[in-house]
Amino acid sequence: MSEPPQPRTGGPAAGQAEASLVTVEGRVESGTECAILRTPGGEVWAVNFTNADVGPGDYIRLTGAVADAGFCMEGRGTLTPRSIEAIDPPAADRDPARSGGTALDRDHVTGAWTAKGLDADCGDPDFRIAAGAGGTVLSGDISRHDDSALVILGDYPRIDLDEPMDDLPIEARGPDGLAIMRPATDAAYDPVSIGGTAIEGDGVVFVKCG
């Protein structure tokens, strides 16, 4: 009489299950269908966060299973989290390669700024940023908005525009550069102009006036 078959405890199925787990870190953004996680290198994953206490702007390390299928049609695939850990973003802002190793802090943003290019004119800057008791404030001609807006630093640097307008992410670009970018998650974005310069495409780099 032959021995009954023994249950399998390893083999390809188990190996495939382990192989489908990935660990990535980056900043959470709102996607078209689902939340997305964008790594410092620009890689994008859709994430099914369900009831996790995570939202746009959070910088996290996530280990999760890659879903075989899903309705989130962005990035390399959809992750179902197994573990989520809040971590500090890279020291050189959200993208060290783009920022040139420069921290985006109050000293960096304070001053007068003009759009980079052949027409750059520090005699008539596009805007000024000053720090005071009310916070760090950008002053300038902002389309469809009053002439000032808070500049938020920290984990998610941005120009805080009044609703229903979307906030504009900002990044350091070397020791004397500041990039203002269009919202990454709004497909219907209507470009905002600051000091007559439209924030569109991949964003606009401004240079600090001496």
Coordinates of C-alpha atoms in Angstrom, one line a residue:
M1 CA 0.0 0.0 0.0
S2 CA 1.5 3.3 -1.1
E3 CA 2.1 6.2 1.3
P4 CA -0.5 9.1 1.1
P5 CA 0.8 12.2 -0.6
Q6 CA 2.3 14.7 1.9
P7 CA 1.3 18.3 1.9
R8 CA 3.8 20.6 0.2
T9 CA 5.4 23.3 2.4
G10 CA 7.6 24.9 -0.1
G11 CA 8.2 24.9 -3.9
P12 CA 7.3 27.5 -6.5
A13 CA 4.0 28.7 -4.9
A14 CA 5.6 29.7 -1.7
G15 CA 8.6 31.2 -3.4
Q16 CA 6.3 33.2 -5.7
A17 CA 4.3 34.5 -2.7
E18 CA 7.5 35.8 -1.1
A19 CA 8.7 37.2 -4.3
S20 CA 5.6 39.3 -4.7
L21 CA 6.4 41.3 -1.6
V22 CA 8.2 44.6 -2.2
T23 CA 9.4 47.3 0.1
V24 CA 9.4 50.9 -1.2
E25 CA 9.7 54.3 0.4
G26 CA 8.4 57.7 -0.8
R27 CA 5.7 60.3 -0.6
V28 CA 2.0 59.6 -0.7
E29 CA 0.0 61.5 -3.3
S30 CA -3.5 61.4 -4.6
G31 CA -3.8 59.5 -7.8
T32 CA -6.4 59.2 -10.6
E33 CA -8.1 56.2 -9.1
C34 CA -6.1 55.4 -6.0
A35 CA -3.5 56.9 -3.8
I36 CA 0.0 56.6 -5.2
L37 CA 3.4 56.3 -3.6
R38 CA 6.2 58.2 -5.5
T39 CA 9.8 57.3 -4.6
P40 CA 12.6 59.8 -4.6
G41 CA 13.8 58.3 -7.9
G42 CA 10.4 58.9 -9.5
E43 CA 9.0 55.4 -9.4
V44 CA 5.3 55.2 -8.9
W45 CA 3.2 52.6 -7.2
A46 CA -0.6 52.6 -6.7
V47 CA -1.6 51.7 -3.1
N48 CA -4.7 50.2 -1.6
F49 CA -4.5 51.9 1.8
T50 CA -8.1 50.9 2.9
N51 CA -8.4 52.2 6.5
A52 CA -4.7 53.1 7.0
D53 CA -4.1 56.5 8.7
V54 CA -2.0 57.7 5.7
G55 CA -2.7 60.7 3.5
P56 CA -1.2 62.9 0.8
G57 CA 2.1 64.5 1.8
D58 CA 3.1 61.6 4.2
Y59 CA 6.6 60.1 3.7
I60 CA 6.5 56.4 4.5
R61 CA 8.3 53.1 4.0
L62 CA 5.8 50.4 2.9
T63 CA 6.1 46.7 2.5
G64 CA 3.3 45.1 0.6
A65 CA 2.1 42.4 -1.8
V66 CA 1.8 43.2 -5.5
A67 CA -1.8 42.6 -6.6
D68 CA -2.4 40.4 -9.6
A69 CA -5.1 42.7 -10.9
G70 CA -6.8 45.9 -9.8
F71 CA -8.6 49.0 -11.0
C72 CA -5.7 51.4 -10.0
M73 CA -4.2 52.0 -13.4
E74 CA -1.1 53.9 -12.4
G75 CA 2.5 53.1 -11.9
R76 CA 4.3 49.8 -11.8
G77 CA 1.5 48.0 -10.0
T78 CA -0.9 48.1 -7.0
L79 CA 0.4 47.3 -3.6
T80 CA -1.6 46.0 -0.7
P81 CA 0.2 47.0 2.5
R82 CA 1.5 44.5 5.0
S83 CA 3.3 47.2 7.0
I84 CA 3.6 51.0 6.9
E85 CA 6.2 53.0 8.8
A86 CA 6.4 56.8 8.9
I87 CA 10.0 57.9 8.2
D88 CA 11.9 61.1 7.6
P89 CA 12.2 62.2 4.0
P90 CA 15.6 62.5 2.4
A91 CA 17.8 65.2 4.1
A92 CA 18.2 67.1 0.8
D93 CA 14.4 67.6 0.4
R94 CA 12.1 65.4 -1.6
D95 CA 14.6 64.6 -4.4
P96 CA 18.3 65.0 -3.5
A97 CA 19.4 64.7 -7.2
R98 CA 17.1 67.6 -8.2
S99 CA 17.8 69.8 -5.2
G100 CA 21.5 69.6 -5.5
G101 CA 21.9 68.6 -1.9
T102 CA 20.2 71.9 -0.7
A103 CA 17.8 71.8 2.2
L104 CA 14.5 73.7 1.6
D105 CA 14.3 75.8 4.7
R106 CA 13.2 79.3 5.7
D107 CA 16.6 80.8 4.9
H108 CA 16.6 79.3 1.4
V109 CA 13.1 80.6 0.5
T110 CA 13.4 84.1 2.0
G111 CA 14.2 86.8 -0.6
A112 CA 13.1 88.1 -4.0
W113 CA 12.7 85.7 -6.8
T114 CA 12.6 85.9 -10.6
A115 CA 11.9 83.3 -13.2
K116 CA 15.1 81.7 -14.6
G117 CA 15.9 82.5 -18.2
L118 CA 17.2 85.1 -20.6
D119 CA 14.5 87.5 -19.5
A120 CA 15.2 87.2 -15.7
D121 CA 14.9 90.7 -14.2
C122 CA 15.8 91.2 -10.6
G123 CA 14.8 94.8 -11.0
D124 CA 11.2 93.6 -11.2
P125 CA 11.1 90.2 -9.4
D126 CA 8.1 87.9 -9.8
F127 CA 7.6 87.6 -6.1
R128 CA 9.1 88.0 -2.6
I129 CA 9.1 85.6 0.3
A130 CA 9.5 87.0 3.9
A131 CA 9.3 85.3 7.3
G132 CA 7.3 87.0 10.1
A133 CA 5.1 86.4 13.1
G134 CA 2.3 85.2 10.8
G135 CA 4.5 82.6 9.1
T136 CA 6.5 82.5 5.9
V137 CA 4.6 84.5 3.2
L138 CA 4.9 84.8 -0.6
S139 CA 3.9 88.2 -1.9
G140 CA 3.2 88.8 -5.5
D141 CA 0.6 88.9 -8.3
I142 CA -1.1 85.4 -8.1
S143 CA -3.8 84.8 -10.7
R144 CA -7.3 84.2 -9.3
H145 CA -6.0 84.8 -5.8
D146 CA -5.1 87.6 -3.5
D147 CA -1.5 88.9 -3.6
S148 CA -0.1 86.7 -0.8
A149 CA 0.0 83.0 0.2
L150 CA 1.6 81.0 3.0
V151 CA 4.8 79.1 2.2
I152 CA 4.6 75.7 4.1
L153 CA 7.9 74.0 4.7
G154 CA 8.7 70.7 6.5
D155 CA 7.7 67.3 5.2
Y156 CA 5.5 68.6 2.3
P157 CA 6.9 72.0 1.1
R158 CA 4.3 73.9 -0.9
I159 CA 2.6 77.2 -1.6
D160 CA -0.7 77.1 0.3
L161 CA -3.4 78.6 -2.0
D162 CA -6.9 79.2 -1.0
E163 CA -9.5 76.5 -1.9
P164 CA -10.7 75.5 -4.4
M165 CA -7.2 76.1 -5.8
D166 CA -4.7 73.4 -5.4
D167 CA -1.5 73.9 -3.4
L168 CA 1.7 74.2 -5.5
P169 CA 4.6 71.9 -4.5
I170 CA 8.0 73.5 -4.2
E171 CA 11.6 72.1 -4.3
A172 CA 15.1 73.5 -3.9
R173 CA 17.2 73.6 -7.0
G174 CA 20.7 74.2 -5.9
P175 CA 21.8 77.0 -3.5
D176 CA 19.9 79.8 -5.3
G177 CA 17.0 78.0 -7.1
L178 CA 13.4 77.4 -6.2
A179 CA 11.1 75.2 -8.3
I180 CA 7.4 75.8 -8.2
M181 CA 5.5 72.9 -9.7
R182 CA 1.9 72.3 -10.8
P183 CA -0.1 69.9 -8.7
A184 CA 0.9 66.4 -9.6
T185 CA -2.6 64.9 -9.1
D186 CA -5.0 67.3 -10.8
A187 CA -5.6 66.4 -14.4
A188 CA -7.9 69.4 -14.8
Y189 CA -5.3 71.9 -13.5
D190 CA -5.8 75.4 -14.8
P191 CA -2.4 77.0 -14.7
V192 CA -1.7 79.6 -12.0
S193 CA 0.5 82.5 -12.8
I194 CA 2.8 84.1 -10.2
G195 CA 4.2 87.4 -11.2
G196 CA 3.1 86.9 -14.7
T197 CA 4.9 83.5 -15.0
A198 CA 2.5 80.5 -15.6
I199 CA 3.2 77.4 -13.5
E200 CA 2.7 74.7 -16.0
G201 CA 4.4 71.7 -17.6
D202 CA 7.1 70.3 -15.2
G203 CA 7.0 73.6 -13.3
V204 CA 9.1 76.7 -13.3
V205 CA 12.5 77.4 -11.7
F206 CA 13.0 80.8 -10.1
V207 CA 16.4 82.2 -9.1
K208 CA 17.0 84.3 -6.0
C209 CA 18.0 87.9 -6.6
G210 CA 21.1 89.2 -4.7

